[in-house]
Amino acid sequence: MADETNPFGEFPHRVVDPKADGVTRVASVNVNGIRAAHRKGMGEWLAARDVDVLALQEVRADEAILTKLITEMTASTGVDWHIHDEEAAAKGRAGVAIVSRSAPTEVRAGIGEAHLEDQGRWVEADFTLGDGSTLTVASVYVHSGEVGSIKQDHKMRFLEYMRHHLPELARTRDHVLVVGDLNVGHTELDIKNWKGNVKNSGFLPEERAFFDGYFGEEGGYVDVARSLAGPVEGPYTWWSYRGKAFDNDTGWRIDYQMATPALAALAHNATVDRALDYSLRWSDHAPLVVDYRLP
Amino acid sequence: MADETNPFGEFPHRVVDPKADGVTRVASVNVNGIRAAHRKGMGEWLAARDVDVLALQEVRADEAILTKLITEMTASTGVDWHIHDEEAAAKGRAGVAIVSRSAPTEVRAGIGEAHLEDQGRWVEADFTLGDGSTLTVASVYVHSGEVGSIKQDHKMRFLEYMRHHLPELARTRDHVLVVGDLNVGHTELDIKNWKGNVKNSGFLPEERAFFDGYFGEEGGYVDVARSLAGPVEGPYTWWSYRGKAFDNDTGWRIDYQMATPALAALAHNATVDRALDYSLRWSDHAPLVVDYRLP
DNA sequence: CTTTCTACG
DNA sequence: CGTAGAAAG
């Protein structure tokens, strides 16, 4: 409940977890339609959370709508935010974006060589850090998949592409942070009911094997939230709208922040904004928020 | 506003216009989707209005859903209502129904010879009256039409069919009551902005000419609401959802009760339940309610 | 269960 | 402006 003495109203976590000076806060969130998210209270979360880089997935709106809503939701900050998105060819589907307080030096949309279609699933932006090094941030939305459907083939192709592209990014850039909805739980700690899902898209052995690769020596990335949380169940980032999945915390940890090791070492304070305290829920995913003490 | 001393709560008209003994109340209403109408308060209207025959148009639901919702909305009456509908071939489109307190002796769906398609636009039911005569009630939903579109041709074909069928019904039955959304304003009194609509479907000269025929000597029907209201503007039965049409009463009188003369002579108390008093609006049409002192 | 688009009104 | 279906998640 809101605390009358709390200037952040219904967001007490903002008080118990203030952003420290010199910290860059990166939030990744699948908004499941930014229009609906905005209607249901995303703006209050954004105003209270004080993020510096906001990576969005499933925007499901064109650039004009995205810009309008982000501008409205960030009006209280008094600064002009930089908004870069990749829309899907099909209206109202997928769509990723990177919204940032500072201007990127370069933005690349689409998934490069596997650029078979305008899918609204990958956008990356380069930022120059204080020490002159470069940070590349990608907002990613992997297909949800369905066993026995062509959608699963597309998902596997995308995961396969990432197996090549992630190491290449890590090799050619200073710091890399790939965040988003990867639609796969890596380990048994990542899905509440993992036994019931070993044959479902999202926890298939062949999907999970890709993640072993992303996070292993060859992949060169750290699963930041897992690294900071340790080997505990969850914290989940998605709950089905069906039944009482959210109330029972029958969730999946399928949203990630994947950082190159030197960057991951600067991460602290990873939080999934499940919003239990204030009972707000404006998406089926919750934001994954991480603070980085960047150079 | 609701009057605390009014047992009908937010339906004061129920008090100022009680149904007299020995009266049969017939209501016609285009519900624009009975699911939405139910959700928005149709049940309260129905419970308060004490109708005997309810003719519905644009049900936009299959029989199972219609039956469930009508049963729920009439539960307080403690009687089993008789429900007969004609669905459109296309799910979620059109659909007419006759809901009655007493059982019809026969029900006919579809528009007979011009029965080119399952359109969900015509259903008629026969009832036996106290003196042994027969009353046929039809619930009709005429196409909305659009000048220059094939939809206008379908509308004109339907109106043409009615030009033949209405006199035939009148000739072969004792009493006939054809009610519903005819989607045409007959005279300049029937549309607030008639001058601006002489070239629009719903007030075209060729459409209005059909109504001259329906209500003339050859047609053999009386426009009950107009007959009781006299030559005044309206009362309108439909207002666009766009702009402030409802608030400004920029409406159309396109819902009718058409009765054979002997039946029309028994009609009194025609009311359009515009619901201004209690600010409820659960369809873009308002119910047209008429009391008949049947033999 | 929820979102968006679409067709129809 | 609003309804319901469809496709997707």
XYZ file of C-alpha atoms (C1' of nucleotides) in Angstrom:
608
model
C 0.000 0.000 0.000
C 1.045 3.576 -0.501
C 2.779 5.213 2.411
C 1.583 8.755 2.975
C 5.076 9.830 3.969
C 6.618 8.232 0.896
C 7.146 10.778 -1.880
C 7.104 7.940 -4.375
C 3.540 7.030 -3.488
C 2.783 3.496 -4.382
C 6.382 2.639 -5.286
C 8.066 2.069 -1.919
C 10.867 0.090 -3.576
C 12.020 3.376 -5.056
C 12.780 4.453 -1.513
C 14.313 1.258 -0.251
C 16.394 0.945 -3.428
C 17.425 4.431 -4.474
C 19.756 4.799 -7.398
C 23.219 5.699 -6.221
C 25.201 8.533 -7.764
C 27.273 7.618 -10.771
C 25.161 4.614 -11.534
C 23.601 3.788 -14.877
C 20.297 1.977 -14.503
C 19.238 -0.344 -17.311
C 15.741 -1.767 -17.409
C 14.505 -4.422 -19.808
C 10.803 -5.098 -20.108
C 8.455 -6.852 -22.448
C 5.528 -4.431 -22.306
C 3.086 -6.671 -24.212
C 1.790 -3.684 -26.181
C 2.982 -0.308 -25.034
C -0.483 1.180 -25.467
C -1.992 -1.238 -22.991
C 1.003 -0.926 -20.658
C 0.704 2.851 -20.706
C -3.031 2.645 -20.064
C -2.469 0.394 -17.081
C 0.217 2.342 -15.281
C 3.612 1.886 -16.906
C 4.150 5.635 -16.727
C 4.015 5.642 -12.938
C 6.560 2.867 -12.789
C 8.835 4.671 -15.243
C 8.555 8.010 -13.457
C 9.431 6.403 -10.122
C 12.194 4.074 -11.316
C 14.618 6.639 -12.713
C 16.106 4.445 -15.439
C 18.804 5.628 -17.824
C 18.405 3.015 -20.530
C 15.074 1.349 -21.177
C 15.019 -1.674 -23.469
C 11.526 -2.584 -24.644
C 10.134 -5.689 -26.293
C 6.721 -6.347 -27.789
C 6.094 -2.665 -28.321
C 3.334 -3.588 -30.815
C 2.972 -0.043 -32.062
C 4.592 2.079 -34.730
C 7.251 4.692 -34.074
C 4.772 7.577 -33.913
C 2.775 5.935 -31.153
C 5.882 4.771 -29.299
C 7.378 8.266 -29.396
C 4.160 9.866 -28.219
C 3.734 7.522 -25.282
C 7.378 7.600 -24.186
C 7.383 11.383 -24.410
C 4.282 11.508 -22.256
C 5.629 9.051 -19.709
C 8.988 10.829 -19.419
C 7.605 14.372 -19.429
C 8.406 14.840 -15.737
C 12.119 14.230 -16.374
C 12.400 17.433 -18.395
C 14.904 15.906 -20.810
C 14.549 14.725 -24.394
C 14.885 10.991 -24.524
C 16.379 9.183 -27.487
C 14.097 6.554 -28.953
C 15.138 3.934 -31.489
C 12.964 1.025 -32.486
C 12.715 -1.829 -34.917
C 9.158 -2.515 -35.948
C 7.870 -5.799 -37.299
C 6.582 -5.857 -40.851
C 3.219 -7.056 -39.524
C 1.378 -4.263 -37.752
C 0.814 -4.752 -34.049
C 3.344 -7.579 -33.729
C 6.620 -7.810 -31.832
C 8.721 -4.642 -31.985
C 11.786 -3.729 -29.913
C 13.171 -0.375 -28.842
C 15.959 1.292 -26.918
C 15.047 4.451 -25.044
C 17.966 6.306 -23.550
C 18.724 9.478 -21.661
C 21.949 10.019 -23.615
C 22.323 9.867 -27.381
C 23.710 6.721 -28.968
C 26.535 7.212 -31.442
C 25.126 4.567 -33.747
C 22.032 2.395 -33.945
C 21.580 -0.834 -35.906
C 18.214 -2.476 -36.417
C 17.469 -6.002 -37.528
C 19.480 -9.137 -37.059
C 22.158 -8.649 -39.680
C 23.056 -11.641 -41.789
C 19.990 -13.595 -40.703
C 18.117 -10.510 -41.786
C 15.568 -12.626 -43.619
C 12.618 -10.545 -42.496
C 11.641 -7.362 -40.714
C 10.814 -9.015 -37.471
C 10.988 -6.327 -34.823
C 13.235 -8.542 -32.735
C 16.647 -6.916 -32.563
C 17.883 -3.364 -32.189
C 21.303 -2.358 -30.875
C 22.774 1.005 -29.962
C 26.330 2.140 -29.206
C 27.072 4.570 -26.387
C 30.359 6.240 -25.538
C 31.336 5.865 -21.881
C 33.249 8.263 -19.662
C 36.591 6.584 -20.280
C 36.098 6.713 -24.056
C 35.206 3.050 -24.364
C 32.066 1.901 -26.138
C 29.016 0.181 -24.684
C 26.711 -1.635 -27.088
C 23.214 -2.328 -25.787
C 20.841 -4.650 -27.649
C 17.131 -5.076 -27.010
C 16.048 -8.523 -28.139
C 12.762 -10.325 -28.472
C 13.056 -14.027 -29.267
C 10.034 -15.819 -30.758
C 7.776 -17.489 -28.266
C 7.772 -20.746 -30.237
C 5.450 -23.727 -30.276
C 6.538 -27.328 -30.588
C 5.510 -28.823 -33.918
C 4.897 -25.430 -35.487
C 6.909 -23.431 -37.978
C 7.246 -20.877 -35.189
C 9.588 -23.230 -33.368
C 11.817 -23.415 -36.451
C 11.976 -19.637 -36.588
C 12.819 -19.511 -32.904
C 15.606 -22.057 -33.279
C 17.001 -20.177 -36.270
C 17.057 -17.002 -34.211
C 18.755 -18.703 -31.255
C 21.277 -20.173 -33.678
C 21.937 -16.725 -35.110
C 22.573 -15.407 -31.608
C 25.085 -18.202 -31.051
C 27.190 -16.632 -33.772
C 26.360 -12.995 -33.254
C 26.848 -12.746 -29.490
C 30.521 -13.839 -29.527
C 31.149 -11.631 -32.544
C 29.732 -8.619 -30.703
C 31.791 -9.446 -27.643
C 34.940 -9.766 -29.771
C 34.536 -6.546 -31.720
C 33.189 -4.170 -29.047
C 34.419 -2.933 -25.670
C 31.364 -3.690 -23.553
C 28.200 -5.468 -24.658
C 24.876 -5.750 -22.913
C 22.232 -7.864 -24.609
C 18.899 -7.646 -22.811
C 15.382 -8.723 -23.504
C 12.817 -11.455 -23.634
C 14.662 -14.563 -24.784
C 11.624 -16.804 -24.247
C 13.756 -19.653 -22.837
C 14.409 -20.651 -19.264
C 18.021 -21.723 -18.937
C 18.024 -24.010 -15.893
C 15.624 -25.761 -13.582
C 15.855 -22.747 -11.298
C 14.322 -20.597 -14.003
C 10.866 -22.153 -14.253
C 8.637 -22.904 -11.289
C 7.091 -25.962 -12.934
C 10.124 -27.071 -14.945
C 9.192 -30.774 -14.871
C 5.903 -30.067 -16.568
C 7.590 -28.031 -19.272
C 10.490 -30.153 -20.506
C 8.536 -30.836 -23.700
C 7.236 -27.296 -24.145
C 8.795 -24.487 -26.082
C 10.686 -22.351 -23.626
C 12.326 -25.202 -21.742
C 13.289 -27.663 -24.468
C 16.743 -29.253 -24.063
C 17.811 -27.970 -27.482
C 16.803 -24.422 -26.516
C 18.542 -24.594 -23.154
C 21.703 -25.894 -24.868
C 21.988 -22.601 -26.708
C 22.045 -20.799 -23.373
C 24.830 -23.007 -22.091
C 26.704 -21.692 -25.106
C 25.818 -18.034 -24.660
C 26.927 -18.000 -21.058
C 29.864 -20.387 -21.347
C 33.487 -19.633 -22.124
C 32.842 -19.666 -25.832
C 29.824 -17.367 -25.566
C 31.548 -14.898 -23.319
C 28.499 -13.504 -21.511
C 27.355 -13.411 -17.917
C 23.719 -13.901 -16.925
C 23.685 -10.819 -14.716
C 20.490 -11.457 -12.744
C 21.457 -15.051 -12.014
C 24.976 -14.040 -11.133
C 23.734 -11.475 -8.602
C 20.855 -13.555 -7.254
C 22.821 -16.766 -6.851
C 21.399 -20.272 -7.262
C 17.871 -19.590 -6.038
C 14.523 -20.335 -7.662
C 13.719 -17.454 -9.954
C 13.430 -14.573 -9.751
C 10.786 -15.029 -12.421
C 10.057 -12.322 -14.968
C 6.950 -13.679 -16.704
C 3.693 -15.177 -15.497
C 0.857 -16.388 -17.697
C -2.309 -14.337 -17.585
C -4.238 -17.581 -17.272
C -5.393 -18.925 -13.944
C -3.656 -17.687 -10.825
C -0.111 -17.962 -12.195
C 0.880 -14.506 -10.992
C -0.673 -14.817 -7.553
C 1.002 -18.207 -7.040
C 4.290 -16.982 -8.533
C 4.129 -19.786 -11.084
C 6.550 -17.924 -13.299
C 9.356 -18.224 -15.791
C 12.672 -16.394 -15.808
C 12.894 -15.724 -19.523
C 13.993 -12.072 -19.518
C 17.730 -11.556 -19.248
C 20.516 -9.063 -19.066
C 23.554 -10.695 -20.688
C 26.763 -8.750 -20.161
C 30.348 -9.204 -21.214
C 32.428 -10.091 -18.125
C 34.077 -6.748 -17.442
C 30.676 -5.083 -17.641
C 28.990 -7.760 -15.544
C 31.548 -7.081 -12.832
C 30.183 -3.541 -12.581
C 26.597 -4.718 -12.099
C 24.783 -4.668 -8.786
C 21.259 -4.380 -7.506
C 19.404 -6.585 -10.031
C 15.683 -6.369 -9.329
C 12.607 -7.850 -10.930
C 9.854 -5.300 -10.438
C 7.175 -7.841 -9.765
C 5.149 -5.062 -8.163
C 3.805 -7.190 -5.371
C 3.956 -4.286 -2.958
C 1.744 -2.010 -4.948
C -0.296 -4.617 -6.838
C 0.205 -2.929 -10.183
C 0.553 -5.175 -13.190
C 0.726 -3.555 -16.588
C 2.253 -6.452 -18.563
C 2.528 -10.213 -18.281
C 6.278 -9.629 -17.890
C 7.897 -7.654 -15.079
C 10.805 -5.267 -15.680
C 14.307 -6.540 -15.005
C 16.282 -3.605 -13.621
C 20.056 -3.618 -13.100
C 22.386 -0.871 -11.925
C 25.850 -0.618 -13.509
C 28.713 1.468 -12.204
C 30.060 2.315 -15.618
C 33.515 3.809 -16.200
C -30.754 10.026 -10.584
C -32.103 7.159 -8.572
C -34.849 8.031 -6.126
C -34.383 6.291 -2.785
C -38.144 5.882 -2.467
C -38.411 4.346 -5.927
C -38.476 0.544 -5.813
C -37.230 0.491 -9.377
C -34.040 2.255 -8.430
C -32.521 3.927 -11.409
C -35.531 3.289 -13.657
C -38.015 5.981 -12.656
C -39.894 5.588 -15.936
C -41.035 2.217 -14.653
C -42.935 4.088 -11.979
C -44.350 6.889 -14.075
C -45.324 4.389 -16.783
C -46.471 1.198 -15.084
C -47.831 -1.599 -17.219
C -51.595 -1.808 -16.859
C -53.361 -5.099 -16.250
C -54.280 -7.049 -19.363
C -51.637 -5.331 -21.409
C -49.041 -7.050 -23.570
C -45.807 -5.113 -23.709
C -43.647 -5.525 -26.800
C -40.114 -4.150 -26.887
C -37.860 -4.025 -29.934
C -34.198 -3.278 -29.535
C -31.048 -3.513 -31.542
C -28.651 -4.562 -28.771
C -25.469 -4.167 -30.854
C -24.045 -7.388 -29.410
C -25.966 -8.921 -26.551
C -22.771 -9.727 -24.690
C -21.763 -6.085 -24.552
C -25.336 -4.989 -23.810
C -25.533 -7.457 -20.945
C -22.190 -6.312 -19.611
C -23.322 -2.684 -19.659
C -26.660 -3.026 -17.931
C -29.311 -4.419 -20.273
C -30.382 -6.819 -17.519
C -31.391 -3.987 -15.209
C -33.466 -2.431 -17.941
C -35.111 -5.736 -18.743
C -35.850 -6.572 -15.119
C -37.448 -3.192 -14.581
C -39.384 -2.934 -17.843
C -41.600 -6.008 -17.491
C -41.894 -6.801 -21.197
C -43.881 -9.749 -22.546
C -42.340 -9.990 -25.978
C -38.771 -8.893 -26.628
C -37.619 -8.615 -30.227
C -33.858 -8.383 -30.574
C -31.631 -7.365 -33.451
C -27.858 -7.558 -33.821
C -27.601 -10.269 -31.211
C -24.131 -11.114 -32.572
C -23.879 -14.321 -30.557
C -24.884 -17.937 -31.065
C -27.934 -19.526 -29.505
C -26.045 -20.950 -26.527
C -24.767 -17.537 -25.509
C -28.100 -15.841 -26.198
C -29.956 -18.406 -24.088
C -27.485 -18.126 -21.237
C -27.653 -14.335 -21.114
C -31.442 -14.099 -21.479
C -31.884 -16.744 -18.795
C -29.627 -14.777 -16.495
C -31.321 -11.464 -17.201
C -34.838 -12.893 -16.697
C -34.010 -15.028 -13.661
C -35.925 -12.715 -11.330
C -39.161 -13.316 -13.265
C -39.219 -16.957 -12.201
C -40.649 -18.111 -15.519
C -39.075 -19.941 -18.432
C -38.873 -17.657 -21.392
C -39.138 -18.892 -24.956
C -36.211 -17.925 -27.103
C -36.061 -18.264 -30.884
C -33.335 -16.792 -33.000
C -31.964 -16.699 -36.488
C -28.199 -16.501 -36.574
C -26.132 -15.174 -39.431
C -23.858 -17.594 -41.240
C -20.935 -15.359 -40.308
C -20.126 -15.610 -36.606
C -20.604 -12.446 -34.615
C -22.710 -10.726 -37.292
C -26.344 -9.601 -37.303
C -28.700 -12.108 -35.635
C -32.350 -11.589 -34.648
C -34.433 -13.181 -31.927
C -37.878 -13.239 -30.364
C -37.991 -13.780 -26.621
C -41.457 -14.317 -25.195
C -43.159 -15.087 -21.926
C -45.688 -17.375 -23.662
C -44.874 -20.117 -26.119
C -45.284 -19.452 -29.833
C -47.255 -22.025 -31.794
C -44.856 -21.794 -34.713
C -41.603 -20.066 -35.535
C -40.174 -19.352 -38.968
C -36.620 -18.151 -39.499
C -35.116 -16.574 -42.567
C -36.734 -14.465 -45.220
C -38.552 -17.104 -47.232
C -38.373 -16.861 -51.001
C -35.573 -14.351 -50.951
C -33.865 -16.849 -48.694
C -30.646 -16.457 -50.588
C -28.480 -16.583 -47.514
C -28.497 -17.221 -43.780
C -28.434 -13.614 -42.806
C -29.766 -13.439 -39.283
C -32.210 -10.749 -40.365
C -35.707 -12.176 -40.046
C -37.462 -14.397 -37.547
C -41.227 -14.573 -37.031
C -43.337 -16.314 -34.403
C -47.073 -17.018 -34.159
C -48.940 -16.615 -30.885
C -52.535 -17.545 -30.117
C -54.507 -14.717 -28.494
C -57.300 -14.914 -25.921
C -60.038 -14.758 -28.543
C -58.469 -17.573 -30.553
C -57.027 -15.293 -33.206
C -53.377 -15.408 -34.209
C -50.698 -12.773 -33.723
C -47.567 -13.033 -35.824
C -44.573 -11.103 -34.531
C -41.465 -10.612 -36.675
C -38.078 -9.324 -35.510
C -36.255 -7.760 -38.434
C -32.816 -6.351 -39.012
C -32.356 -4.567 -42.317
C -28.813 -4.071 -43.651
C -27.198 -0.777 -42.754
C -26.174 -0.144 -46.340
C -23.597 2.125 -47.932
C -24.050 4.077 -51.135
C -21.876 2.721 -53.921
C -21.262 -0.557 -52.153
C -22.676 -3.999 -52.742
C -24.164 -3.671 -49.258
C -26.623 -1.106 -50.609
C -27.787 -3.591 -53.254
C -28.409 -6.202 -50.571
C -30.317 -3.656 -48.504
C -32.492 -2.660 -51.459
C -33.175 -6.323 -52.251
C -34.263 -6.892 -48.676
C -36.519 -3.822 -48.676
C -37.981 -5.015 -51.978
C -38.628 -8.427 -50.460
C -40.453 -6.773 -47.568
C -42.621 -4.883 -50.051
C -44.009 -8.243 -51.145
C -43.854 -10.115 -47.885
C -45.494 -7.548 -45.585
C -48.796 -7.407 -47.496
C -48.780 -11.166 -47.834
C -48.402 -11.563 -44.089
C -51.169 -9.053 -43.471
C -53.455 -10.864 -45.909
C -52.916 -14.369 -44.558
C -52.780 -13.736 -40.790
C -55.117 -12.219 -38.230
C -52.749 -9.717 -36.609
C -49.217 -8.929 -37.671
C -46.524 -6.957 -35.853
C -43.247 -6.460 -37.670
C -40.674 -4.777 -35.447
C -36.996 -4.084 -35.633
C -34.172 -2.023 -36.971
C -35.152 -1.122 -40.527
C -32.152 1.183 -40.982
C -34.191 3.784 -42.892
C -35.759 6.998 -41.684
C -39.124 7.428 -43.369
C -39.753 11.177 -43.260
C -37.951 14.395 -42.485
C -39.253 14.086 -38.924
C -37.279 10.881 -38.484
C -33.732 12.216 -38.772
C -32.404 15.230 -36.916
C -30.055 16.237 -39.704
C -32.140 15.031 -42.642
C -30.808 17.637 -45.056
C -27.294 16.387 -44.593
C -28.344 12.810 -45.202
C -30.436 12.850 -48.382
C -27.542 11.214 -50.226
C -26.648 8.756 -47.465
C -27.905 5.259 -46.981
C -30.716 5.392 -44.454
C -32.445 8.432 -45.950
C -32.213 7.879 -49.696
C -35.400 8.715 -51.681
C -35.540 5.162 -53.051
C -35.356 3.726 -49.537
C -37.989 6.089 -48.172
C -40.272 5.197 -51.094
C -40.425 1.633 -49.834
C -41.706 2.919 -46.504
C -44.436 4.931 -48.224
C -45.493 1.549 -49.586
C -45.258 -0.367 -46.338
C -47.383 2.141 -44.476
C -49.774 3.073 -47.320
C -53.041 1.492 -48.314
C -51.303 -1.173 -50.333
C -48.840 -2.028 -47.557
C -51.510 -2.222 -44.895
C -49.343 -1.377 -41.868
C -49.369 1.400 -39.309
C -46.171 2.991 -38.011
C -47.210 2.622 -34.377
C -44.704 4.963 -32.740
C -45.349 7.721 -35.270
C -49.087 7.199 -35.029
C -49.013 7.604 -31.248
C -46.432 10.366 -31.133
C -47.978 12.480 -33.883
C -46.036 14.674 -36.319
C -43.185 15.658 -34.042
C -39.422 15.422 -34.563
C -38.368 11.930 -33.551
C -38.536 10.227 -31.172
C -35.171 8.943 -32.343
C -34.068 5.401 -31.634
C -30.426 5.438 -32.763
C -27.513 7.779 -32.171
C -24.001 7.340 -33.547
C -21.346 6.552 -30.997
C -19.161 9.154 -32.661
C -18.901 12.676 -31.366
C -21.647 13.988 -29.102
C -24.558 12.618 -31.146
C -26.313 11.105 -28.153
C -25.849 14.107 -25.878
C -27.126 16.436 -28.587
C -29.934 14.051 -29.555
C -28.648 14.017 -33.122
C -30.491 10.795 -33.768
C -32.350 8.725 -36.317
C -35.737 7.045 -35.931
C -34.915 3.801 -37.714
C -36.439 1.275 -35.333
C -40.129 0.609 -35.898
C -43.143 -1.311 -34.737
C -45.320 -1.886 -37.823
C -48.763 -3.227 -36.998
C -51.790 -4.222 -39.036
C -54.549 -1.642 -38.457
C -56.747 -3.564 -36.029
C -53.701 -4.308 -33.913
C -52.395 -0.768 -34.155
C -55.712 0.455 -32.777
C -54.962 -1.491 -29.597
C -51.576 0.150 -29.123
C -50.854 2.837 -26.578
C -47.941 4.123 -24.559
C -45.159 3.949 -27.151
C -41.880 4.869 -25.479
C -38.316 5.098 -26.626
C -36.199 4.198 -23.621
C -33.535 6.734 -24.313
C -32.450 6.408 -20.687
C -31.687 10.062 -20.215
C -32.933 9.963 -16.635
C -30.585 7.282 -15.475
C -27.739 7.851 -17.915
C -27.445 4.199 -18.836
C -26.579 3.385 -22.421
C -25.934 -0.200 -23.305
C -26.407 0.001 -27.078
C -26.250 2.632 -29.788
C -30.005 1.993 -30.232
C -32.642 2.571 -27.558
C -35.523 0.129 -27.003
C -38.863 0.967 -28.595
C -41.536 -0.210 -26.144
C -45.249 -0.363 -26.980
C -48.178 -1.633 -24.911
C -51.002 -3.463 -26.706
C -54.393 -4.263 -25.222
C -54.749 -7.566 -27.027
C -58.032 -9.472 -27.292
C -6.366 -14.525 -20.203
C -4.693 -10.555 -22.988
C -3.265 -7.719 -26.992
C -3.796 -5.841 -31.506
C -5.787 -5.801 -36.106
C -9.749 -6.288 -39.043
C -14.524 -6.004 -40.816
C -18.626 -4.183 -39.960
C -21.577 -0.895 -38.215
C -16.740 5.216 -31.388
C -17.787 0.482 -30.531
C -18.642 -4.768 -31.373
C -16.876 -9.291 -32.130
C -13.578 -12.540 -34.395
C -8.912 -13.819 -35.527
C -4.131 -14.584 -34.711
C -0.686 -14.453 -31.602
C 1.338 -14.885 -27.132
